């Protein structure tokens, strides 16, 4: 039986009453700091490629970009498009450390991903230690941690790591992104990894970074990796 997503977050909602929409400041509803009108405007990524989460006119098992490629991931799910108001909430978490925005995004993620094929554990795409020192926190972890709790999944910590710093992917074209992250991830020695993992990141653009990390996990013995993301750019 699947865990109750609402159960974990309901206590958070009660502790933060009265709920207030983080987008328009109207009263929130149904345990969310989000009003019904703003919830109706969320940019869900419902029609997408099942392998890379690229938005499509209608959902498909593979898009033209994925056709014929040997991809390390079994599936990809990006819950939203990186558009208003999700992009604004994401920036508030990523650049300003606004935990209320992270909590709301975590609720929405857990609600959407409760129906996804169930992995044995959840991993996240880690920052390089130098960037983590500069920022002070890892926004992907801040979303992955409550997501794992809500879905009652073990969080795989400390095994997947970035062994070298990379340039910001946002500044590169698709081919340069792939070169930039090639060999950037490794899996530290330890107990056998679960056969089925979900790998989470906050925003998926071309998918090059997540795919490179998925390759490292597959080489370390993981049989199936599903890619999960908050949003697809």
PDB file of C-alpha atoms in Angstrom:
ATOM      1  CA  UNK A   1       0.000   0.000   0.000  1.00  0.00           C
ATOM      2  CA  UNK A   2       1.313   3.454  -0.885  1.00  0.00           C
ATOM      3  CA  UNK A   3       2.038   5.874   1.953  1.00  0.00           C
ATOM      4  CA  UNK A   4      -0.247   8.776   2.662  1.00  0.00           C
ATOM      5  CA  UNK A   5       1.386  11.877   1.217  1.00  0.00           C
ATOM      6  CA  UNK A   6      -0.908  14.147   3.167  1.00  0.00           C
ATOM      7  CA  UNK A   7      -0.024  12.512   6.476  1.00  0.00           C
ATOM      8  CA  UNK A   8       3.527  13.817   6.639  1.00  0.00           C
ATOM      9  CA  UNK A   9       2.678  17.338   5.566  1.00  0.00           C
ATOM     10  CA  UNK A  10      -0.566  17.758   7.505  1.00  0.00           C
ATOM     11  CA  UNK A  11       1.358  18.373  10.720  1.00  0.00           C
ATOM     12  CA  UNK A  12       3.393  21.033   8.982  1.00  0.00           C
ATOM     13  CA  UNK A  13       0.205  22.669   7.750  1.00  0.00           C
ATOM     14  CA  UNK A  14      -1.362  22.706  11.225  1.00  0.00           C
ATOM     15  CA  UNK A  15       1.792  24.166  12.729  1.00  0.00           C
ATOM     16  CA  UNK A  16       1.748  27.010  10.224  1.00  0.00           C
ATOM     17  CA  UNK A  17      -1.915  28.042  10.404  1.00  0.00           C
ATOM     18  CA  UNK A  18      -3.309  30.231   9.027  1.00  0.00           C
ATOM     19  CA  UNK A  19      -2.209  29.109   5.583  1.00  0.00           C
ATOM     20  CA  UNK A  20      -1.246  31.902   3.214  1.00  0.00           C
ATOM     21  CA  UNK A  21      -0.656  31.618  -0.529  1.00  0.00           C
ATOM     22  CA  UNK A  22       3.026  32.188  -1.245  1.00  0.00           C
ATOM     23  CA  UNK A  23       2.194  33.471  -4.727  1.00  0.00           C
ATOM     24  CA  UNK A  24      -0.591  36.015  -4.150  1.00  0.00           C
ATOM     25  CA  UNK A  25      -0.932  36.135  -0.323  1.00  0.00           C
ATOM     26  CA  UNK A  26      -4.585  35.098  -0.376  1.00  0.00           C
ATOM     27  CA  UNK A  27      -5.607  32.387   2.136  1.00  0.00           C
ATOM     28  CA  UNK A  28      -4.206  28.947   1.353  1.00  0.00           C
ATOM     29  CA  UNK A  29      -6.367  25.842   1.092  1.00  0.00           C
ATOM     30  CA  UNK A  30      -6.295  22.078   1.628  1.00  0.00           C
ATOM     31  CA  UNK A  31      -3.137  22.139   3.739  1.00  0.00           C
ATOM     32  CA  UNK A  32      -1.103  24.090   1.172  1.00  0.00           C
ATOM     33  CA  UNK A  33       0.328  27.599   1.280  1.00  0.00           C
ATOM     34  CA  UNK A  34      -1.359  28.030  -2.088  1.00  0.00           C
ATOM     35  CA  UNK A  35      -4.802  29.371  -2.944  1.00  0.00           C
ATOM     36  CA  UNK A  36      -7.152  27.496  -5.315  1.00  0.00           C
ATOM     37  CA  UNK A  37      -6.703  30.034  -8.130  1.00  0.00           C
ATOM     38  CA  UNK A  38      -2.897  29.845  -8.034  1.00  0.00           C
ATOM     39  CA  UNK A  39      -3.046  26.059  -7.764  1.00  0.00           C
ATOM     40  CA  UNK A  40      -5.185  26.003 -10.906  1.00  0.00           C
ATOM     41  CA  UNK A  41      -2.466  28.020 -12.697  1.00  0.00           C
ATOM     42  CA  UNK A  42       0.380  25.598 -11.883  1.00  0.00           C
ATOM     43  CA  UNK A  43       2.305  24.607 -15.043  1.00  0.00           C
ATOM     44  CA  UNK A  44       2.005  20.817 -14.837  1.00  0.00           C
ATOM     45  CA  UNK A  45       4.175  18.850 -17.269  1.00  0.00           C
ATOM     46  CA  UNK A  46       1.576  16.204 -18.049  1.00  0.00           C
ATOM     47  CA  UNK A  47       2.269  15.615 -21.766  1.00  0.00           C
ATOM     48  CA  UNK A  48       5.916  14.632 -22.029  1.00  0.00           C
ATOM     49  CA  UNK A  49       8.458  12.087 -23.211  1.00  0.00           C
ATOM     50  CA  UNK A  50       8.512   9.194 -20.747  1.00  0.00           C
ATOM     51  CA  UNK A  51      12.315   8.843 -21.062  1.00  0.00           C
ATOM     52  CA  UNK A  52      13.500  12.476 -20.776  1.00  0.00           C
ATOM     53  CA  UNK A  53      10.418  14.445 -19.614  1.00  0.00           C
ATOM     54  CA  UNK A  54      10.610  16.791 -22.614  1.00  0.00           C
ATOM     55  CA  UNK A  55       7.228  18.560 -23.008  1.00  0.00           C
ATOM     56  CA  UNK A  56       5.339  17.295 -26.056  1.00  0.00           C
ATOM     57  CA  UNK A  57       1.964  17.959 -27.698  1.00  0.00           C
ATOM     58  CA  UNK A  58       0.935  14.579 -26.257  1.00  0.00           C
ATOM     59  CA  UNK A  59       2.657  12.059 -24.011  1.00  0.00           C
ATOM     60  CA  UNK A  60       4.896   9.488 -25.736  1.00  0.00           C
ATOM     61  CA  UNK A  61       7.193   6.597 -24.705  1.00  0.00           C
ATOM     62  CA  UNK A  62      10.115   8.346 -26.468  1.00  0.00           C
ATOM     63  CA  UNK A  63      10.595  11.663 -28.204  1.00  0.00           C
ATOM     64  CA  UNK A  64      12.623  12.270 -31.358  1.00  0.00           C
ATOM     65  CA  UNK A  65      15.679  13.192 -29.268  1.00  0.00           C
ATOM     66  CA  UNK A  66      15.571   9.892 -27.359  1.00  0.00           C
ATOM     67  CA  UNK A  67      14.842   7.613 -30.300  1.00  0.00           C
ATOM     68  CA  UNK A  68      17.742   5.268 -30.931  1.00  0.00           C
ATOM     69  CA  UNK A  69      19.770   6.408 -27.918  1.00  0.00           C
ATOM     70  CA  UNK A  70      21.016   4.014 -25.239  1.00  0.00           C
ATOM     71  CA  UNK A  71      19.875   5.999 -22.209  1.00  0.00           C
ATOM     72  CA  UNK A  72      20.945   5.083 -18.663  1.00  0.00           C
ATOM     73  CA  UNK A  73      17.543   5.921 -17.183  1.00  0.00           C
ATOM     74  CA  UNK A  74      14.425   3.764 -17.428  1.00  0.00           C
ATOM     75  CA  UNK A  75      12.108   6.777 -17.183  1.00  0.00           C
ATOM     76  CA  UNK A  76      12.019  10.473 -16.394  1.00  0.00           C
ATOM     77  CA  UNK A  77       9.372  12.500 -14.636  1.00  0.00           C
ATOM     78  CA  UNK A  78       9.503  16.295 -14.266  1.00  0.00           C
ATOM     79  CA  UNK A  79       6.397  17.360 -12.389  1.00  0.00           C
ATOM     80  CA  UNK A  80       6.203  20.931 -13.717  1.00  0.00           C
ATOM     81  CA  UNK A  81       7.379  23.119 -16.530  1.00  0.00           C
ATOM     82  CA  UNK A  82       9.886  25.691 -15.264  1.00  0.00           C
ATOM     83  CA  UNK A  83       7.384  28.515 -15.600  1.00  0.00           C
ATOM     84  CA  UNK A  84       5.442  30.843 -13.311  1.00  0.00           C
ATOM     85  CA  UNK A  85       4.718  30.465 -10.493  1.00  0.00           C
ATOM     86  CA  UNK A  86       6.905  27.371  -9.952  1.00  0.00           C
ATOM     87  CA  UNK A  87      10.043  29.067 -11.305  1.00  0.00           C
ATOM     88  CA  UNK A  88       9.548  31.951  -8.886  1.00  0.00           C
ATOM     89  CA  UNK A  89       9.085  29.645  -5.908  1.00  0.00           C
ATOM     90  CA  UNK A  90      12.143  27.663  -6.981  1.00  0.00           C
ATOM     91  CA  UNK A  91      14.309  30.813  -7.141  1.00  0.00           C
ATOM     92  CA  UNK A  92      13.117  31.810  -3.677  1.00  0.00           C
ATOM     93  CA  UNK A  93      14.361  28.480  -2.342  1.00  0.00           C
ATOM     94  CA  UNK A  94      17.549  28.221  -4.419  1.00  0.00           C
ATOM     95  CA  UNK A  95      18.900  31.752  -4.098  1.00  0.00           C
ATOM     96  CA  UNK A  96      17.260  33.066  -0.943  1.00  0.00           C
ATOM     97  CA  UNK A  97      16.949  29.965   1.211  1.00  0.00           C
ATOM     98  CA  UNK A  98      13.217  30.478   1.665  1.00  0.00           C
ATOM     99  CA  UNK A  99      12.169  27.285   3.400  1.00  0.00           C
ATOM    100  CA  UNK A 100       8.444  28.014   3.121  1.00  0.00           C
ATOM    101  CA  UNK A 101       8.784  27.908  -0.673  1.00  0.00           C
ATOM    102  CA  UNK A 102      10.715  24.638  -0.376  1.00  0.00           C
ATOM    103  CA  UNK A 103       8.042  23.166   1.875  1.00  0.00           C
ATOM    104  CA  UNK A 104       5.269  24.018  -0.607  1.00  0.00           C
ATOM    105  CA  UNK A 105       7.233  22.622  -3.553  1.00  0.00           C
ATOM    106  CA  UNK A 106       7.940  19.483  -1.521  1.00  0.00           C
ATOM    107  CA  UNK A 107       4.222  19.008  -0.882  1.00  0.00           C
ATOM    108  CA  UNK A 108       3.422  19.349  -4.572  1.00  0.00           C
ATOM    109  CA  UNK A 109       6.223  16.953  -5.539  1.00  0.00           C
ATOM    110  CA  UNK A 110       5.092  14.301  -3.090  1.00  0.00           C
ATOM    111  CA  UNK A 111       1.493  14.535  -4.221  1.00  0.00           C
ATOM    112  CA  UNK A 112       2.463  14.152  -7.889  1.00  0.00           C
ATOM    113  CA  UNK A 113       5.096  11.424  -7.474  1.00  0.00           C
ATOM    114  CA  UNK A 114       3.099   9.194  -5.137  1.00  0.00           C
ATOM    115  CA  UNK A 115       1.726   7.443  -8.240  1.00  0.00           C
ATOM    116  CA  UNK A 116       5.132   6.957  -9.937  1.00  0.00           C
ATOM    117  CA  UNK A 117       6.702   3.466 -10.193  1.00  0.00           C
ATOM    118  CA  UNK A 118       8.038   2.860  -6.714  1.00  0.00           C
ATOM    119  CA  UNK A 119      11.826   2.782  -6.271  1.00  0.00           C
ATOM    120  CA  UNK A 120      13.588   1.155  -3.344  1.00  0.00           C
ATOM    121  CA  UNK A 121      15.354   4.391  -2.389  1.00  0.00           C
ATOM    122  CA  UNK A 122      15.749   8.023  -3.401  1.00  0.00           C
ATOM    123  CA  UNK A 123      19.054   9.721  -4.249  1.00  0.00           C
ATOM    124  CA  UNK A 124      19.621  13.339  -5.177  1.00  0.00           C
ATOM    125  CA  UNK A 125      22.018  15.081  -7.520  1.00  0.00           C
ATOM    126  CA  UNK A 126      24.612  16.568  -5.136  1.00  0.00           C
ATOM    127  CA  UNK A 127      26.390  19.895  -5.456  1.00  0.00           C
ATOM    128  CA  UNK A 128      30.166  19.905  -5.617  1.00  0.00           C
ATOM    129  CA  UNK A 129      31.598  20.587  -2.160  1.00  0.00           C
ATOM    130  CA  UNK A 130      33.014  23.975  -3.264  1.00  0.00           C
ATOM    131  CA  UNK A 131      29.615  25.203  -4.444  1.00  0.00           C
ATOM    132  CA  UNK A 132      27.968  23.764  -1.349  1.00  0.00           C
ATOM    133  CA  UNK A 133      30.358  25.766   0.848  1.00  0.00           C
ATOM    134  CA  UNK A 134      29.547  28.967  -1.047  1.00  0.00           C
ATOM    135  CA  UNK A 135      25.779  28.503  -0.988  1.00  0.00           C
ATOM    136  CA  UNK A 136      25.546  26.894   2.433  1.00  0.00           C
ATOM    137  CA  UNK A 137      22.844  24.387   1.488  1.00  0.00           C
ATOM    138  CA  UNK A 138      21.869  22.079  -1.359  1.00  0.00           C
ATOM    139  CA  UNK A 139      18.461  23.001  -2.779  1.00  0.00           C
ATOM    140  CA  UNK A 140      17.997  19.568  -4.371  1.00  0.00           C
ATOM    141  CA  UNK A 141      18.530  17.928  -0.982  1.00  0.00           C
ATOM    142  CA  UNK A 142      16.130  20.398   0.655  1.00  0.00           C
ATOM    143  CA  UNK A 143      13.447  19.065  -1.692  1.00  0.00           C
ATOM    144  CA  UNK A 144      14.547  15.417  -1.735  1.00  0.00           C
ATOM    145  CA  UNK A 145      14.631  15.018   2.055  1.00  0.00           C
ATOM    146  CA  UNK A 146      10.922  15.782   2.709  1.00  0.00           C
ATOM    147  CA  UNK A 147       9.956  13.988  -0.499  1.00  0.00           C
ATOM    148  CA  UNK A 148      11.634  10.811   0.767  1.00  0.00           C
ATOM    149  CA  UNK A 149       9.877  11.155   4.122  1.00  0.00           C
ATOM    150  CA  UNK A 150       6.477  11.734   2.548  1.00  0.00           C
ATOM    151  CA  UNK A 151       6.807   8.716   0.247  1.00  0.00           C
ATOM    152  CA  UNK A 152       8.434   6.621   2.996  1.00  0.00           C
ATOM    153  CA  UNK A 153      11.566   5.981   0.929  1.00  0.00           C
ATOM    154  CA  UNK A 154      15.106   5.627   2.286  1.00  0.00           C
ATOM    155  CA  UNK A 155      17.290   8.581   1.277  1.00  0.00           C
ATOM    156  CA  UNK A 156      20.599   7.380  -0.156  1.00  0.00           C
ATOM    157  CA  UNK A 157      23.107   9.796   1.347  1.00  0.00           C
ATOM    158  CA  UNK A 158      26.858   9.995   0.861  1.00  0.00           C
ATOM    159  CA  UNK A 159      27.278   7.458  -1.965  1.00  0.00           C
ATOM    160  CA  UNK A 160      26.793   9.514  -5.147  1.00  0.00           C
ATOM    161  CA  UNK A 161      29.165  12.479  -5.287  1.00  0.00           C
ATOM    162  CA  UNK A 162      30.613  15.001  -7.728  1.00  0.00           C
ATOM    163  CA  UNK A 163      34.287  14.294  -8.032  1.00  0.00           C
ATOM    164  CA  UNK A 164      35.049  17.518  -9.868  1.00  0.00           C
ATOM    165  CA  UNK A 165      33.517  20.958 -10.138  1.00  0.00           C
ATOM    166  CA  UNK A 166      31.831  21.810 -13.441  1.00  0.00           C
ATOM    167  CA  UNK A 167      30.883  25.045 -15.161  1.00  0.00           C
ATOM    168  CA  UNK A 168      27.272  26.198 -14.777  1.00  0.00           C
ATOM    169  CA  UNK A 169      25.195  24.250 -17.283  1.00  0.00           C
ATOM    170  CA  UNK A 170      22.944  27.269 -17.923  1.00  0.00           C
ATOM    171  CA  UNK A 171      25.834  28.970 -19.756  1.00  0.00           C
ATOM    172  CA  UNK A 172      26.392  26.098 -22.244  1.00  0.00           C
ATOM    173  CA  UNK A 173      24.706  24.644 -25.315  1.00  0.00           C
ATOM    174  CA  UNK A 174      23.495  21.018 -25.363  1.00  0.00           C
ATOM    175  CA  UNK A 175      26.734  19.489 -26.719  1.00  0.00           C
ATOM    176  CA  UNK A 176      28.872  21.491 -24.300  1.00  0.00           C
ATOM    177  CA  UNK A 177      26.648  20.439 -21.399  1.00  0.00           C
ATOM    178  CA  UNK A 178      27.327  16.784 -22.136  1.00  0.00           C
ATOM    179  CA  UNK A 179      31.095  17.382 -22.330  1.00  0.00           C
ATOM    180  CA  UNK A 180      31.007  19.488 -19.189  1.00  0.00           C
ATOM    181  CA  UNK A 181      29.578  16.739 -16.962  1.00  0.00           C
ATOM    182  CA  UNK A 182      31.300  13.724 -18.549  1.00  0.00           C
ATOM    183  CA  UNK A 183      32.881  11.718 -15.744  1.00  0.00           C
ATOM    184  CA  UNK A 184      31.827  14.270 -13.124  1.00  0.00           C
ATOM    185  CA  UNK A 185      30.093  11.736 -10.854  1.00  0.00           C
ATOM    186  CA  UNK A 186      31.249   8.678  -8.967  1.00  0.00           C
ATOM    187  CA  UNK A 187      29.822   6.289  -6.404  1.00  0.00           C
ATOM    188  CA  UNK A 188      31.732   5.792  -3.177  1.00  0.00           C
ATOM    189  CA  UNK A 189      32.387   2.207  -1.999  1.00  0.00           C
ATOM    190  CA  UNK A 190      29.900   0.749   0.433  1.00  0.00           C
ATOM    191  CA  UNK A 191      27.129  -1.819   0.799  1.00  0.00           C
ATOM    192  CA  UNK A 192      25.361  -3.032  -2.349  1.00  0.00           C
ATOM    193  CA  UNK A 193      23.085  -0.365  -3.799  1.00  0.00           C
ATOM    194  CA  UNK A 194      19.344  -0.921  -4.239  1.00  0.00           C
ATOM    195  CA  UNK A 195      18.356  -2.450  -7.561  1.00  0.00           C
ATOM    196  CA  UNK A 196      15.883   0.360  -8.276  1.00  0.00           C
ATOM    197  CA  UNK A 197      16.668   4.003  -7.476  1.00  0.00           C
ATOM    198  CA  UNK A 198      14.981   7.306  -8.209  1.00  0.00           C
ATOM    199  CA  UNK A 199      17.487  10.117  -8.789  1.00  0.00           C
ATOM    200  CA  UNK A 200      16.151  13.605  -8.027  1.00  0.00           C
ATOM    201  CA  UNK A 201      17.193  17.080  -9.101  1.00  0.00           C
ATOM    202  CA  UNK A 202      15.405  20.402  -8.830  1.00  0.00           C
ATOM    203  CA  UNK A 203      15.446  21.457 -12.510  1.00  0.00           C
ATOM    204  CA  UNK A 204      16.067  19.310 -15.580  1.00  0.00           C
ATOM    205  CA  UNK A 205      17.130  21.146 -18.749  1.00  0.00           C
ATOM    206  CA  UNK A 206      18.671  18.836 -21.358  1.00  0.00           C
ATOM    207  CA  UNK A 207      19.004  16.049 -18.794  1.00  0.00           C
ATOM    208  CA  UNK A 208      22.765  15.728 -19.406  1.00  0.00           C
ATOM    209  CA  UNK A 209      23.738  16.073 -15.730  1.00  0.00           C
ATOM    210  CA  UNK A 210      21.131  13.660 -14.423  1.00  0.00           C
ATOM    211  CA  UNK A 211      21.995  11.148 -17.137  1.00  0.00           C
ATOM    212  CA  UNK A 212      25.699  11.279 -16.313  1.00  0.00           C
ATOM    213  CA  UNK A 213      24.922  10.644 -12.653  1.00  0.00           C
ATOM    214  CA  UNK A 214      22.569   7.820 -13.657  1.00  0.00           C
ATOM    215  CA  UNK A 215      25.408   6.229 -15.650  1.00  0.00           C
ATOM    216  CA  UNK A 216      27.625   6.282 -12.570  1.00  0.00           C
ATOM    217  CA  UNK A 217      24.878   4.585 -10.544  1.00  0.00           C
ATOM    218  CA  UNK A 218      24.328   1.951 -13.226  1.00  0.00           C
ATOM    219  CA  UNK A 219      28.071   1.218 -13.370  1.00  0.00           C
ATOM    220  CA  UNK A 220      27.965   0.799  -9.577  1.00  0.00           C
ATOM    221  CA  UNK A 221      25.352  -1.937  -9.895  1.00  0.00           C
ATOM    222  CA  UNK A 222      21.957  -0.202  -9.858  1.00  0.00           C
ATOM    223  CA  UNK A 223      19.706  -2.060 -12.290  1.00  0.00           C
ATOM    224  CA  UNK A 224      17.090   0.655 -12.809  1.00  0.00           C
ATOM    225  CA  UNK A 225      17.340   4.430 -12.390  1.00  0.00           C
ATOM    226  CA  UNK A 226      14.309   6.694 -12.761  1.00  0.00           C
ATOM    227  CA  UNK A 227      14.928  10.440 -13.056  1.00  0.00           C
ATOM    228  CA  UNK A 228      12.679  12.712 -11.004  1.00  0.00           C
ATOM    229  CA  UNK A 229      12.712  16.503 -11.121  1.00  0.00           C
ATOM    230  CA  UNK A 230      10.677  19.395  -9.834  1.00  0.00           C
ATOM    231  CA  UNK A 231      10.581  21.080 -13.248  1.00  0.00           C
ATOM    232  CA  UNK A 232      11.653  20.735 -16.880  1.00  0.00           C
ATOM    233  CA  UNK A 233      13.167  23.819 -18.453  1.00  0.00           C
TER     234      UNK A 233
END
